[in-house]
Amino acid sequence: KAGVTQTPRYLIKTRGQQVTLSCSPISGHRSVSWYQQTPGQGLQFLFEYFSETQRNKGNFPGRFSGRQFSNSRSEMNVSTLELGDSALYLCASSVGNTGELFFGEGSRLTVL
Amino acid sequence: AQSVTQPDIHITVSEGASLELRCNYSYGATPYLFWYVQSPGQGLQLLLKYFSGDTLVQGIKGFEAEFKRSQSSFNLRKPSVHWSDAAEYFCAVGPIIQGAQKLVFGQGTRLTINP
């Protein structure tokens, strides 16, 4: 069974631009979560989608948004990029309600 | 508030030596506990999990962890480390909200292996 796939793996943007990251979950997993990982803040929860509905959201500004499609694939968008948005963005999928997450390799965003 | 503390930011051990990584949690209910490992430039891989039952759980790559409710701890152990175990290790607790898949992670412990 294929794992969680994230695209693109690396990208460079400049301040003020926007970016869209994509995540394909493991087949059969209906929950997709997004985390931001930085050296200073560690792993921080962004949001979770289940059956195309946002089920929970972390403490990030409204510039961070996401959505989930009927096939469970998810995208997250960051608008008006800031230098501090440089991070590894990790997507994880899960089945059930135990919190057991299966992570992708991440999308590394650099904002210049 | 729920939290996870990994007291050791960086640990160095010699290849073949035993390993113990510490994790303490604060959680209002019976926790689900996890250890994940992250190699450089990669995502997180689940090593093991504790949901209920036997407090000593076995994971992949020869790792085990013991849940101690009285100490609010979930320490990760391995009897003999290999050079390939060099990575960052994260302890996590969750789900924080019923019905939502949200984990709270510790800050991680970076493991270096001396040959």
Short mmCIF file of C-alpha atoms in Angstrom, two decimals:
data_model
loop_
_atom_site.label_atom_id
_atom_site.label_comp_id
_atom_site.label_asym_id
_atom_site.label_seq_id
_atom_site.Cartn_x
_atom_site.Cartn_y
_atom_site.Cartn_z
CA LYS A 1 0.00 0.00 0.00
CA ALA A 2 1.44 3.37 -0.99
CA GLY A 3 2.28 5.80 1.79
CA VAL A 4 1.38 9.44 2.18
CA THR A 5 2.60 11.47 -0.78
CA GLN A 6 3.36 15.15 -0.56
CA THR A 7 4.17 17.49 -3.42
CA PRO A 8 6.25 19.44 -4.06
CA ARG A 9 9.08 18.25 -1.84
CA TYR A 10 10.99 21.52 -2.01
CA LEU A 11 10.03 25.01 -3.03
CA ILE A 12 11.36 28.52 -2.73
CA LYS A 13 9.10 31.56 -2.61
CA THR A 14 9.52 35.23 -1.88
CA ARG A 15 7.73 37.28 0.72
CA GLY A 16 4.21 38.23 -0.24
CA GLN A 17 3.68 35.29 -2.55
CA GLN A 18 1.33 32.44 -1.87
CA VAL A 19 1.91 28.71 -1.97
CA THR A 20 -0.19 25.58 -2.30
CA LEU A 21 0.97 22.23 -0.98
CA SER A 22 -0.64 18.92 -1.85
CA CYS A 23 -1.08 15.71 0.09
CA SER A 24 -2.40 12.32 -1.02
CA PRO A 25 -3.24 10.10 1.97
CA ILE A 26 -2.94 6.37 2.28
CA SER A 27 -5.76 4.64 0.46
CA GLY A 28 -8.74 4.26 2.76
CA HIS A 29 -7.65 6.97 5.19
CA ARG A 30 -10.23 9.71 5.42
CA SER A 31 -8.50 11.97 7.92
CA VAL A 32 -5.69 14.27 6.82
CA SER A 33 -3.76 16.47 9.24
CA TRP A 34 -1.15 19.11 8.58
CA TYR A 35 1.76 20.06 10.84
CA GLN A 36 4.40 22.75 10.60
CA GLN A 37 7.88 21.87 11.77
CA THR A 38 10.50 24.50 12.55
CA PRO A 39 13.69 24.33 14.62
CA GLY A 40 12.38 26.87 17.10
CA GLN A 41 8.76 25.82 17.55
CA GLY A 42 8.99 22.12 16.81
CA LEU A 43 5.95 20.33 15.46
CA GLN A 44 2.81 22.41 15.54
CA PHE A 45 -0.66 21.32 14.50
CA LEU A 46 -2.18 23.33 11.67
CA PHE A 47 -5.51 21.65 10.93
CA GLU A 48 -7.26 18.38 10.28
CA TYR A 49 -9.78 17.42 7.65
CA PHE A 50 -12.17 14.51 7.64
CA SER A 51 -14.64 13.80 4.87
CA GLU A 52 -14.02 17.23 3.31
CA THR A 53 -14.76 19.05 6.58
CA GLN A 54 -12.25 20.85 8.76
CA ARG A 55 -12.54 19.11 12.07
CA ASN A 56 -9.99 21.05 14.08
CA LYS A 57 -7.66 23.98 13.63
CA GLY A 58 -4.49 25.02 15.38
CA ASN A 59 -3.38 28.49 16.43
CA PHE A 60 -2.23 29.85 13.10
CA PRO A 61 -3.32 33.04 11.35
CA GLY A 62 -5.98 33.04 8.67
CA ARG A 63 -3.27 33.14 6.00
CA PHE A 64 -3.05 29.40 6.51
CA SER A 65 -5.95 27.50 5.00
CA GLY A 66 -6.71 24.09 3.68
CA ARG A 67 -9.25 21.89 2.05
CA GLN A 68 -9.98 18.27 1.37
CA PHE A 69 -11.44 16.77 -1.73
CA SER A 70 -13.91 13.92 -2.11
CA ASN A 71 -11.05 11.48 -2.79
CA SER A 72 -9.49 12.50 0.57
CA ARG A 73 -6.60 14.34 -1.06
CA SER A 74 -5.85 17.56 0.71
CA GLU A 75 -4.22 20.88 -0.06
CA MET A 76 -3.01 23.62 2.20
CA ASN A 77 -2.46 27.19 1.16
CA VAL A 78 -0.41 29.93 2.71
CA SER A 79 -1.05 33.43 1.42
CA THR A 80 1.08 36.54 1.80
CA LEU A 81 4.14 34.56 2.77
CA GLU A 82 6.41 35.78 5.54
CA LEU A 83 9.99 34.82 6.29
CA GLY A 84 8.79 32.99 9.38
CA ASP A 85 6.70 30.63 7.26
CA SER A 86 9.88 28.86 6.17
CA ALA A 87 9.40 25.35 7.51
CA LEU A 88 8.86 21.72 6.77
CA TYR A 89 5.15 21.14 6.26
CA LEU A 90 4.11 17.63 7.10
CA CYS A 91 0.93 15.91 6.11
CA ALA A 92 -0.36 12.87 7.94
CA SER A 93 -3.28 10.58 7.33
CA SER A 94 -5.09 8.31 9.73
CA VAL A 95 -7.93 5.89 10.06
CA GLY A 96 -10.00 5.66 13.18
CA ASN A 97 -9.90 7.99 16.16
CA THR A 98 -6.78 6.88 18.01
CA GLY A 99 -4.46 9.62 16.88
CA GLU A 100 -2.15 7.19 15.12
CA LEU A 101 -0.77 9.22 12.24
CA PHE A 102 1.10 8.17 9.14
CA PHE A 103 3.30 10.96 7.87
CA GLY A 104 4.53 11.95 4.45
CA GLU A 105 8.08 13.11 3.83
CA GLY A 106 7.04 16.74 3.92
CA SER A 107 7.26 19.82 1.75
CA ARG A 108 10.15 22.08 2.63
CA LEU A 109 9.24 25.70 2.04
CA THR A 110 11.86 28.43 2.00
CA VAL A 111 10.67 32.02 1.96
CA LEU A 112 13.22 34.61 0.83
CA ALA B 1 -3.12 22.04 29.08
CA GLN B 2 -1.80 18.94 27.45
CA SER B 3 1.95 18.85 27.02
CA VAL B 4 4.86 16.56 26.36
CA THR B 5 8.34 17.08 27.74
CA GLN B 6 11.45 15.43 26.42
CA PRO B 7 14.13 16.57 28.86
CA ASP B 8 17.10 15.63 26.71
CA ILE B 9 17.62 17.72 23.60
CA HIS B 10 20.66 15.75 22.45
CA ILE B 11 22.04 12.37 23.48
CA THR B 12 25.20 10.67 22.30
CA VAL B 13 25.77 6.96 22.81
CA SER B 14 28.27 4.48 21.49
CA GLU B 15 27.25 1.86 18.99
CA GLY B 16 26.21 -1.28 20.83
CA ALA B 17 25.36 0.58 24.03
CA SER B 18 21.88 0.67 25.52
CA LEU B 19 19.60 3.64 25.06
CA GLU B 20 16.83 5.28 27.03
CA LEU B 21 15.02 8.40 25.86
CA ARG B 22 12.80 10.11 28.37
CA CYS B 23 9.29 11.40 27.86
CA ASN B 24 6.90 12.93 30.37
CA TYR B 25 3.38 13.97 29.53
CA SER B 26 0.56 15.98 30.98
CA TYR B 27 -2.87 14.82 29.89
CA GLY B 28 -6.23 14.89 31.57
CA ALA B 29 -7.51 11.50 30.54
CA THR B 30 -6.00 8.13 29.75
CA PRO B 31 -3.53 8.99 27.04
CA TYR B 32 -2.69 7.41 23.79
CA LEU B 33 1.10 7.65 23.55
CA PHE B 34 3.42 7.45 20.59
CA TRP B 35 7.08 7.51 19.69
CA TYR B 36 8.06 8.68 16.23
CA VAL B 37 11.47 8.80 14.59
CA GLN B 38 12.61 11.28 11.97
CA SER B 39 15.71 10.86 9.84
CA PRO B 40 17.25 14.01 8.34
CA GLY B 41 15.08 15.50 5.63
CA GLN B 42 12.38 12.91 6.10
CA GLY B 43 8.92 12.67 7.58
CA LEU B 44 8.06 10.95 10.83
CA GLN B 45 7.84 7.20 11.15
CA LEU B 46 5.85 5.56 13.92
CA LEU B 47 8.05 3.41 16.16
CA LEU B 48 5.45 2.24 18.63
CA LYS B 49 2.22 3.18 20.34
CA TYR B 50 0.44 2.63 23.64
CA PHE B 51 -3.32 2.60 23.80
CA SER B 52 -4.12 0.35 26.77
CA GLY B 53 -3.26 -2.99 28.31
CA ASP B 54 0.29 -4.18 28.81
CA THR B 55 2.39 -1.21 29.85
CA LEU B 56 5.48 -2.49 28.03
CA VAL B 57 5.03 -2.14 24.30
CA GLN B 58 7.24 -3.40 21.53
CA GLY B 59 7.87 -1.48 18.37
CA ILE B 60 9.82 -1.68 15.18
CA LYS B 61 13.60 -1.72 14.87
CA GLY B 62 14.02 -3.37 18.29
CA PHE B 63 12.60 -0.46 20.30
CA GLU B 64 10.34 -0.77 23.30
CA ALA B 65 8.66 1.69 25.64
CA GLU B 66 7.15 1.47 29.08
CA PHE B 67 4.09 3.40 30.20
CA LYS B 68 4.21 4.42 33.86
CA ARG B 69 1.03 6.15 34.87
CA SER B 70 2.30 7.08 38.34
CA GLN B 71 5.23 8.93 36.81
CA SER B 72 3.40 10.23 33.73
CA SER B 73 6.21 8.81 31.68
CA PHE B 74 6.62 6.85 28.48
CA ASN B 75 10.33 6.22 28.06
CA LEU B 76 11.78 4.66 24.94
CA ARG B 77 14.48 2.01 25.22
CA LYS B 78 16.71 -0.10 23.04
CA PRO B 79 19.18 -2.67 24.40
CA SER B 80 21.84 -2.12 21.74
CA VAL B 81 21.90 0.79 19.32
CA HIS B 82 23.09 0.65 15.74
CA TRP B 83 24.63 3.47 13.73
CA SER B 84 21.43 3.60 11.68
CA ASP B 85 19.48 4.64 14.79
CA ALA B 86 20.96 8.13 14.60
CA ALA B 87 17.93 10.36 14.10
CA GLU B 88 15.54 12.60 15.98
CA TYR B 89 12.96 11.00 18.22
CA PHE B 90 9.63 12.52 19.13
CA CYS B 91 7.23 11.51 21.86
CA ALA B 92 3.58 12.46 21.34
CA VAL B 93 0.28 12.26 23.14
CA GLY B 94 -3.23 12.36 21.75
CA PRO B 95 -5.77 12.62 20.37
CA ILE B 96 -6.29 15.82 22.24
CA ILE B 97 -9.86 16.37 21.17
CA GLN B 98 -12.32 13.52 20.93
CA GLY B 99 -13.00 12.71 17.34
CA ALA B 100 -10.13 14.80 16.03
CA GLN B 101 -6.73 13.52 15.11
CA LYS B 102 -4.55 16.01 16.89
CA LEU B 103 -1.29 15.09 18.58
CA VAL B 104 0.89 17.16 20.86
CA PHE B 105 4.56 16.48 20.28
CA GLY B 106 7.57 16.94 22.48
CA GLN B 107 10.47 19.03 21.25
CA GLY B 108 12.40 15.95 20.21
CA THR B 109 15.65 14.29 21.23
CA ARG B 110 18.44 14.13 18.72
CA LEU B 111 20.40 10.90 18.95
CA THR B 112 24.01 10.71 17.82
CA ILE B 113 25.82 7.37 17.63
CA ASN B 114 29.57 7.16 18.19
CA PRO B 115 31.28 4.38 16.24
#
